[in-house]
Tab-separated table of C-alpha atoms and ligand atoms in Angstrom:
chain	number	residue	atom	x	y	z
A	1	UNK	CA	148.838	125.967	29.289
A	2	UNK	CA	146.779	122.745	28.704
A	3	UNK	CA	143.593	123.352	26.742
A	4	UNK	CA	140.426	120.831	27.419
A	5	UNK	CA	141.827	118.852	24.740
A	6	UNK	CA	145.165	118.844	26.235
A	7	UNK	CA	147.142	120.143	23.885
A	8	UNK	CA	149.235	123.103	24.633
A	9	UNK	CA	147.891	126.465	23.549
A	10	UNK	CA	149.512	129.527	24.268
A	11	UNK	CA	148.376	132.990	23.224
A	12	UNK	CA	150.673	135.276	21.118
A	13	UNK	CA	149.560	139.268	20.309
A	14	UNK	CA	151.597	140.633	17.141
A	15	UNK	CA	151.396	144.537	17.628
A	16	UNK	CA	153.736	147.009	16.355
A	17	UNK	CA	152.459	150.091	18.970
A	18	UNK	CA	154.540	152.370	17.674
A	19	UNK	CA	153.536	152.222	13.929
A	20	UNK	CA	154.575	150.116	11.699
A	21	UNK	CA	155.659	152.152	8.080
A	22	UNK	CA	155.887	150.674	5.392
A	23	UNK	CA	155.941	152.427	1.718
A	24	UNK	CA	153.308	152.272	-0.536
A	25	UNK	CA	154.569	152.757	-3.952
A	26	UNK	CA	153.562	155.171	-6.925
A	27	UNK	CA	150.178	153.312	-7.549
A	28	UNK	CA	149.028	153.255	-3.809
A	29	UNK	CA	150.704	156.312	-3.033
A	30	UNK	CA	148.782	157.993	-5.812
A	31	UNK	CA	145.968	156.669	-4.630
A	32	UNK	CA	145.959	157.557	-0.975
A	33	UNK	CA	147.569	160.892	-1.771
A	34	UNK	CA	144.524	161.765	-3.867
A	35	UNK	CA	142.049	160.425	-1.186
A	36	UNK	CA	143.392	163.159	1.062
A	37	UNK	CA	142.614	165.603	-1.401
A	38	UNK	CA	138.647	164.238	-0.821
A	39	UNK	CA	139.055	162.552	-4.889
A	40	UNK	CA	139.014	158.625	-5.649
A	41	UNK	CA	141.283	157.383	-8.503
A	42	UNK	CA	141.611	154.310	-10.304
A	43	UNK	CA	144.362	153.145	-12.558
A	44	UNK	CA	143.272	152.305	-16.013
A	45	UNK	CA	144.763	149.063	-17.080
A	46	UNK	CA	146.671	148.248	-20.625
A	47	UNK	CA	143.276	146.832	-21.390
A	48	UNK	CA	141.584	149.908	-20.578
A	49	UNK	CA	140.217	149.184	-17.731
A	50	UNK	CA	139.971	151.017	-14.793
A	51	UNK	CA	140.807	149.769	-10.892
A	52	UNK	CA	139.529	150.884	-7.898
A	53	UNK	CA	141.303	150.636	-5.621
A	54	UNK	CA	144.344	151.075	-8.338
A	55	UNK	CA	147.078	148.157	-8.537
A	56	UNK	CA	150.459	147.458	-10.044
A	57	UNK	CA	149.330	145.096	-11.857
A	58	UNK	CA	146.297	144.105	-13.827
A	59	UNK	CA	145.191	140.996	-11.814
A	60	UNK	CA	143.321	139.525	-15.063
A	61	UNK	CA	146.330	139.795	-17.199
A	62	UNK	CA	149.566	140.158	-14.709
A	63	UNK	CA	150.910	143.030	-16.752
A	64	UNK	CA	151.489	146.391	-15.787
A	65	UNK	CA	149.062	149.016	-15.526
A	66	UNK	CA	149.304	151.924	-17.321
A	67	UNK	CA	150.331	155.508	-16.012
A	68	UNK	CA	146.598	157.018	-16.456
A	69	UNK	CA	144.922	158.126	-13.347
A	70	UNK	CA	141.101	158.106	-14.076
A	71	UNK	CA	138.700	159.781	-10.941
A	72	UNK	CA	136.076	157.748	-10.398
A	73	UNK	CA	132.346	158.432	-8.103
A	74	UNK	CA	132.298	159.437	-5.390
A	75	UNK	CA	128.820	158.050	-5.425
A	76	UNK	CA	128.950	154.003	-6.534
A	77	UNK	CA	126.579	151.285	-6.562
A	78	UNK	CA	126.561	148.254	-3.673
A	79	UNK	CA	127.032	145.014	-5.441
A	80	UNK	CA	126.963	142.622	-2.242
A	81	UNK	CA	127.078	143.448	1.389
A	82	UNK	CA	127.241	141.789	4.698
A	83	UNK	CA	125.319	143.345	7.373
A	84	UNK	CA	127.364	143.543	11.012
A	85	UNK	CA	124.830	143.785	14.046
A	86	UNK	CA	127.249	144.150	16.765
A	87	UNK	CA	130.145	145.888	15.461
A	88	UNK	CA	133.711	145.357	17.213
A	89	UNK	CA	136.381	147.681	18.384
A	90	UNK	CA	138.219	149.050	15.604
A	91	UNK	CA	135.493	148.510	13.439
A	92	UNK	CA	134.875	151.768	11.103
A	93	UNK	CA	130.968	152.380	13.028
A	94	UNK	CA	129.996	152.279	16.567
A	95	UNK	CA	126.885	150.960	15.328
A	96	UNK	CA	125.016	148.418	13.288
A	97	UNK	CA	126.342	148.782	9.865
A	98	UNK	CA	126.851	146.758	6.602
A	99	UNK	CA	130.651	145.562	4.519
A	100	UNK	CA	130.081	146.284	1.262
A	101	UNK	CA	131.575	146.257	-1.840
A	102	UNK	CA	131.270	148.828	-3.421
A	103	UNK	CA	131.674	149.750	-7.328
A	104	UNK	CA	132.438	153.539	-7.828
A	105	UNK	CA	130.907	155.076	-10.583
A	106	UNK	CA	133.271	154.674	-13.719
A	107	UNK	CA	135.243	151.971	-12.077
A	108	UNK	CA	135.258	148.096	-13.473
A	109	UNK	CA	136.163	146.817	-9.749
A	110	UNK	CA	134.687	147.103	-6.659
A	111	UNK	CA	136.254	148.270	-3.187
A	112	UNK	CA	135.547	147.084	0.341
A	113	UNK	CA	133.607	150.060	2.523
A	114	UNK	CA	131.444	150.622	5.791
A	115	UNK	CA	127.815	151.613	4.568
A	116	UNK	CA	126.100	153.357	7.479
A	117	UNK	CA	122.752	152.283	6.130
A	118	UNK	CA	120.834	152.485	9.633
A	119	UNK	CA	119.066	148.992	9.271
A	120	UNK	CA	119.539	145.504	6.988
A	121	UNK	CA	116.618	146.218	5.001
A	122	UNK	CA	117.859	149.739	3.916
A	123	UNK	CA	120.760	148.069	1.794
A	124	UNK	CA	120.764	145.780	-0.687
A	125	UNK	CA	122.732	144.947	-4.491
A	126	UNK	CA	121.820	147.758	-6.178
A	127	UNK	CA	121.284	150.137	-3.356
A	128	UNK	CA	123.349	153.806	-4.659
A	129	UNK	CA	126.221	155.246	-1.696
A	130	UNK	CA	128.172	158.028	-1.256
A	131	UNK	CA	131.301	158.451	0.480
A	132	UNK	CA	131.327	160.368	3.897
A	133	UNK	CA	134.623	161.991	4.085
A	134	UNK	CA	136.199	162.578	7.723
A	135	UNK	CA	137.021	166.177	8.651
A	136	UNK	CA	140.839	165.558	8.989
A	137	UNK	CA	142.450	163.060	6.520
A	138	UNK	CA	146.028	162.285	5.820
A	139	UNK	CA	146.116	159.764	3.001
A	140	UNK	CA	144.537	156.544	4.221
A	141	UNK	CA	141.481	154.560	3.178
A	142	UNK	CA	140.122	155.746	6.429
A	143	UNK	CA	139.954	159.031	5.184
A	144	UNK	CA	136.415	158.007	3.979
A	145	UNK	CA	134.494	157.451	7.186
A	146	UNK	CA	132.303	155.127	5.622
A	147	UNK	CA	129.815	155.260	2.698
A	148	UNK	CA	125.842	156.165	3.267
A	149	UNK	CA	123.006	155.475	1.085
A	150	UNK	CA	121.973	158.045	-1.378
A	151	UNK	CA	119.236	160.431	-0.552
A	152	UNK	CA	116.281	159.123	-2.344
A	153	UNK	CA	113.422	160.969	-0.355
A	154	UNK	CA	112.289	163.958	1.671
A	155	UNK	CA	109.623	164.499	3.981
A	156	UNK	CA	108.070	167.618	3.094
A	157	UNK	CA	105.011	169.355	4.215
A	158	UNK	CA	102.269	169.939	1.484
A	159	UNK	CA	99.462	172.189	1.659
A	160	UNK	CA	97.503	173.326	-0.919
A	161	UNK	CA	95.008	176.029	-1.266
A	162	UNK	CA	93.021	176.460	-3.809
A	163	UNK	CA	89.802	178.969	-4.933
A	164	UNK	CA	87.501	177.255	-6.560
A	165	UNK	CA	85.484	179.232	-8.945
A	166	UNK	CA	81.391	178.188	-8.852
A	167	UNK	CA	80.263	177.679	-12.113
A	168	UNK	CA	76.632	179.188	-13.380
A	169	UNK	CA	74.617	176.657	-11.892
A	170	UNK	CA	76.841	176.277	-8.342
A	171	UNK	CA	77.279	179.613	-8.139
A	172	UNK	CA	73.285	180.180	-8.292
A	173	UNK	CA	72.903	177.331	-5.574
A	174	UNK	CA	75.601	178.822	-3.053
A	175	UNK	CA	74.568	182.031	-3.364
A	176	UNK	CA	71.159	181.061	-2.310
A	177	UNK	CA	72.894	178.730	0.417
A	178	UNK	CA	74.523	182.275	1.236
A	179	UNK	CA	71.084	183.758	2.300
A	180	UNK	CA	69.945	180.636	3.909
A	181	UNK	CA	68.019	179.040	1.511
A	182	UNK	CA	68.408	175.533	-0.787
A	183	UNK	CA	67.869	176.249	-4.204
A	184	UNK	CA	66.820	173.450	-6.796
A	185	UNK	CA	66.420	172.898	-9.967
A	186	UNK	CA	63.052	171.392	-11.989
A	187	UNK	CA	62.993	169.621	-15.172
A	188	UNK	CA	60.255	171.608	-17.226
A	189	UNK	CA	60.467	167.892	-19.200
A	190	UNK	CA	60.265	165.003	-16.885
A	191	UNK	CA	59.944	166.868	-13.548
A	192	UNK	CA	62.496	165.873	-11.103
A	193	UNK	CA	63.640	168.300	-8.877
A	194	UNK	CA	67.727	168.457	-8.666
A	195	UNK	CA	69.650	169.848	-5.676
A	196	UNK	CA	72.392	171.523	-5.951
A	197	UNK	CA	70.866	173.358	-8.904
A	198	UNK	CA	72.312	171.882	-12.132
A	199	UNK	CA	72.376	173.826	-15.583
A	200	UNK	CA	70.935	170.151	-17.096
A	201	UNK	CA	68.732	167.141	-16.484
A	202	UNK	CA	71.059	164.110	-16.319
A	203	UNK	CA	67.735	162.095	-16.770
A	204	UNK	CA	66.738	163.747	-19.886
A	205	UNK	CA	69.073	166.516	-21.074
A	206	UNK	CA	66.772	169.161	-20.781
A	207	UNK	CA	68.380	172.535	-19.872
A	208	UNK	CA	66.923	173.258	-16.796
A	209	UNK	CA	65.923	177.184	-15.804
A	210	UNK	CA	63.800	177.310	-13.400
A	211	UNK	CA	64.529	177.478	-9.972
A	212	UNK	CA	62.976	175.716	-6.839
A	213	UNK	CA	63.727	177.379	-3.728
A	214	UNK	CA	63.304	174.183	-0.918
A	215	UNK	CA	62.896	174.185	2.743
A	216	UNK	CA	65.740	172.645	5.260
A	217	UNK	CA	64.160	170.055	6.055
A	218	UNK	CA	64.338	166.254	4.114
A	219	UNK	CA	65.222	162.971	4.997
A	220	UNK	CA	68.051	160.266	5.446
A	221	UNK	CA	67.863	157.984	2.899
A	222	UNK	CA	71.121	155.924	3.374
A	223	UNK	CA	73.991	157.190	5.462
A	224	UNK	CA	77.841	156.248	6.743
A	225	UNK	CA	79.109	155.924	11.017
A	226	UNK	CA	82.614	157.072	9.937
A	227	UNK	CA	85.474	156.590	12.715
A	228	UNK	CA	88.317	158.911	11.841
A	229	UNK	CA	88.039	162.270	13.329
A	230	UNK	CA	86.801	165.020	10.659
A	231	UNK	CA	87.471	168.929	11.563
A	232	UNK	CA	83.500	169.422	10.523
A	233	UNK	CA	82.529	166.857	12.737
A	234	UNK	CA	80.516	166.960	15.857
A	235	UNK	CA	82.586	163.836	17.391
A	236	UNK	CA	83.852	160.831	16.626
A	237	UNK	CA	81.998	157.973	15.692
A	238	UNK	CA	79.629	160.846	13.512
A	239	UNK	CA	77.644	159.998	10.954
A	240	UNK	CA	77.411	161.086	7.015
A	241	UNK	CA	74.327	160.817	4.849
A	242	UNK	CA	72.073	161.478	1.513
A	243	UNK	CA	69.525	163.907	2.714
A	244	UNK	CA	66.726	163.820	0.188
A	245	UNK	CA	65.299	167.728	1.066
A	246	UNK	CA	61.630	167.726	1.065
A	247	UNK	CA	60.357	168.503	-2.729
A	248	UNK	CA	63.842	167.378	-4.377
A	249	UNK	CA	64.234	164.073	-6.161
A	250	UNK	CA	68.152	163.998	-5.857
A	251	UNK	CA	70.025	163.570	-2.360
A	252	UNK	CA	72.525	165.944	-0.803
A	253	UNK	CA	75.600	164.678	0.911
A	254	UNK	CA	75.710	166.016	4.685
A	255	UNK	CA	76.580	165.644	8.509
A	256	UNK	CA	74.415	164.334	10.533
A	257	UNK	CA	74.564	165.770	14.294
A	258	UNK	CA	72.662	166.376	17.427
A	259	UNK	CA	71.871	162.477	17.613
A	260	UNK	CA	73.978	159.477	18.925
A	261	UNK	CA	75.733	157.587	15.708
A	262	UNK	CA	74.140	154.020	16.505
A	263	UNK	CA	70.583	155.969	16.515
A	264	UNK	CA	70.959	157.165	12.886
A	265	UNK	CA	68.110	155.625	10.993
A	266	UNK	CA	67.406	155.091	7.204
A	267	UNK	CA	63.945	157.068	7.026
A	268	UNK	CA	64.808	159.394	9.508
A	269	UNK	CA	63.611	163.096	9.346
A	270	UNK	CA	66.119	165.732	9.583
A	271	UNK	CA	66.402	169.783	9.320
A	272	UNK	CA	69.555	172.014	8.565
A	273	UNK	CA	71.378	173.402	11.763
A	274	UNK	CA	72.753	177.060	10.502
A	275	UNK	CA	75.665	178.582	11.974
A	276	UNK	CA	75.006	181.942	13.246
A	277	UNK	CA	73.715	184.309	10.671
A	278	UNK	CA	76.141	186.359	10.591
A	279	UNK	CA	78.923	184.163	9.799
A	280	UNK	CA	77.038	182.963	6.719
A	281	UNK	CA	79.014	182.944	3.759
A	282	UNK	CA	78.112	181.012	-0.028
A	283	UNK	CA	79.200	177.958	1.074
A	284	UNK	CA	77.708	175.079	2.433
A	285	UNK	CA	79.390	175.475	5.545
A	286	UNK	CA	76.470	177.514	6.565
A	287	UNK	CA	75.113	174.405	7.416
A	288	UNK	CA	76.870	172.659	10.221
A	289	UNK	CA	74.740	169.405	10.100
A	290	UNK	CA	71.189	168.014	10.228
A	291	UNK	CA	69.442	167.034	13.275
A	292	UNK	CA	66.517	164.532	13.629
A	293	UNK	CA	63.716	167.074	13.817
A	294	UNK	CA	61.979	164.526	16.059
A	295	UNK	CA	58.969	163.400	13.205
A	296	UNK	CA	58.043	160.131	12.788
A	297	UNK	CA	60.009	158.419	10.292
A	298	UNK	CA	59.385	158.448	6.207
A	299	UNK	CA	58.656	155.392	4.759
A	300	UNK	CA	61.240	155.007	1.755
B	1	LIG	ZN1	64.447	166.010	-17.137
């Protein structure tokens, strides 16, 4: 029929539908035949060299390859690929895949493959694959499905628990928190009052033994509106902050609740909200927040 060019085109189809057999020889045959036993083999070369797939001849040298079967992989390494985003009947992969070639591990060639990599930017040169063999084979190249990506990561689910063990001073401070009640430290030397009790003045070294007990009341001195959700957390915006308890000289690090986030002042007074008494344990979780205690505010 006349094309738009006017020439005469006419379409031919060159099918063989019932099979077309041909033999393979040793080198193929040696190949495929071990293929179906789920192994890849190369044929070293008189050079010592070994191809994958294996053939007749050395195709650097034209001479004969030698009788020596080596097995190579299974897992290689991609050295170029060509990703396919619509993939064609009688293509390997009903889906988006890549052409790759592929060299085995122990091999000095490559070989042509499917890589079932799930997206472009999951392959690359460089990029380790192992075969996936089909259930059924029977000697043909197709006996390896395709190749996939090596595992390189898990998701796994961490959780760690932990006890920590209070030290001397820490342990005197939650214990205290324990019965309700903030427990500093004084400086005999220069004074300042420390909260959490510390063993030590960081001001002026001074070992520090005696023992302040403080009320639960203080003030904000400089806080945070944090937006991700916190389990100990009234809501979300809520607000964190350095409490300065009345009588201590060094902030503690706290909720703030009971008091809308953008009303969270700088000079603000506060006071401890407990949880129930008798779920009190030595931990600061005794204390579920502070709470503006509705004073007027400090000036700082
Ligand atoms: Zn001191």
């Amino acid at each position: 029929m006349p094309s738009e060019s006017g020439a005469l085109v006419a379409r031919h189809v060159l099918e063989f539908p019932g099979g077309y057999t041909r033999t393979t020889g040793p080198v193929i045959g040696r190949f495929l035949t071990e293929l179906r036993a789920g192994r890849i083999v190369g044929v070293r070369t008189a050079e010592g060299r070994v191809l994958v797939p294996p053939l007749e001849y050395d195709p650097a040298t034209g001479d004969a390859v030698t009788s020596e079967y080596v097995e190579v992989g299974p897992a290689g390494t991609v050295t170029a690929c060509a990703w396919v985003h619509e993939p064609r009947p009688g293509h390997p992969l009903d889906r988006p895949f890549a052409w790759a070639t592929i060299k085995l591990d122990g091999a000095d060639t490559s070989l042509v493959h499917a890589v079932d990599a799930g997206n472009p930017k999951a392959l690359s040169p460089g990029t380790r694959v192992w075969p996936v063999w089909r259930q059924d084979r029977d000697g043909q190249i197709t006996d390896i499905s395709h190749f996939a990506p090596e595992v390189t990561k898990i998701v796994s689910h961490v959780r760690a628990e932990y006890r920590l063990q209070a030290g001397g001073a820490l342990g005197t401070f939650l214990e205290a928190i324990g019965r309700g009640v903030f427990i500093g430290g004084a400086c005999a030397t220069c004074g300042q009052v420390y909260v959490p009790f510390r063993g030590s003045c960081p001001e002026c070294g001074t070992v520090i033994t005696e023992q302040v007990e403080l009320p639960d009341t203080g003030t904000i001195t400089t806080f945070a509106i944090n937006n991700l959700p916190d389990p100990r957390a009234p809501e979300v915006p809520f607000v964190s902050a350095y409490i300065l308890l009345d009588g201590s000289d060094s902030p503690l690090i706290a909720l703030v609740g009971g008091v809308p986030a953008h009303e969270v002042r700088q000079g603000m007074r506060v006071r401890a909200e407990w949880i129930p008494r008798e779920e009190w344990t030595p931990s600061l979780a005794n204390v579920r927040w502070f709470a503006p205690t509705g004073e007027p505010d400090v000036e700082l």
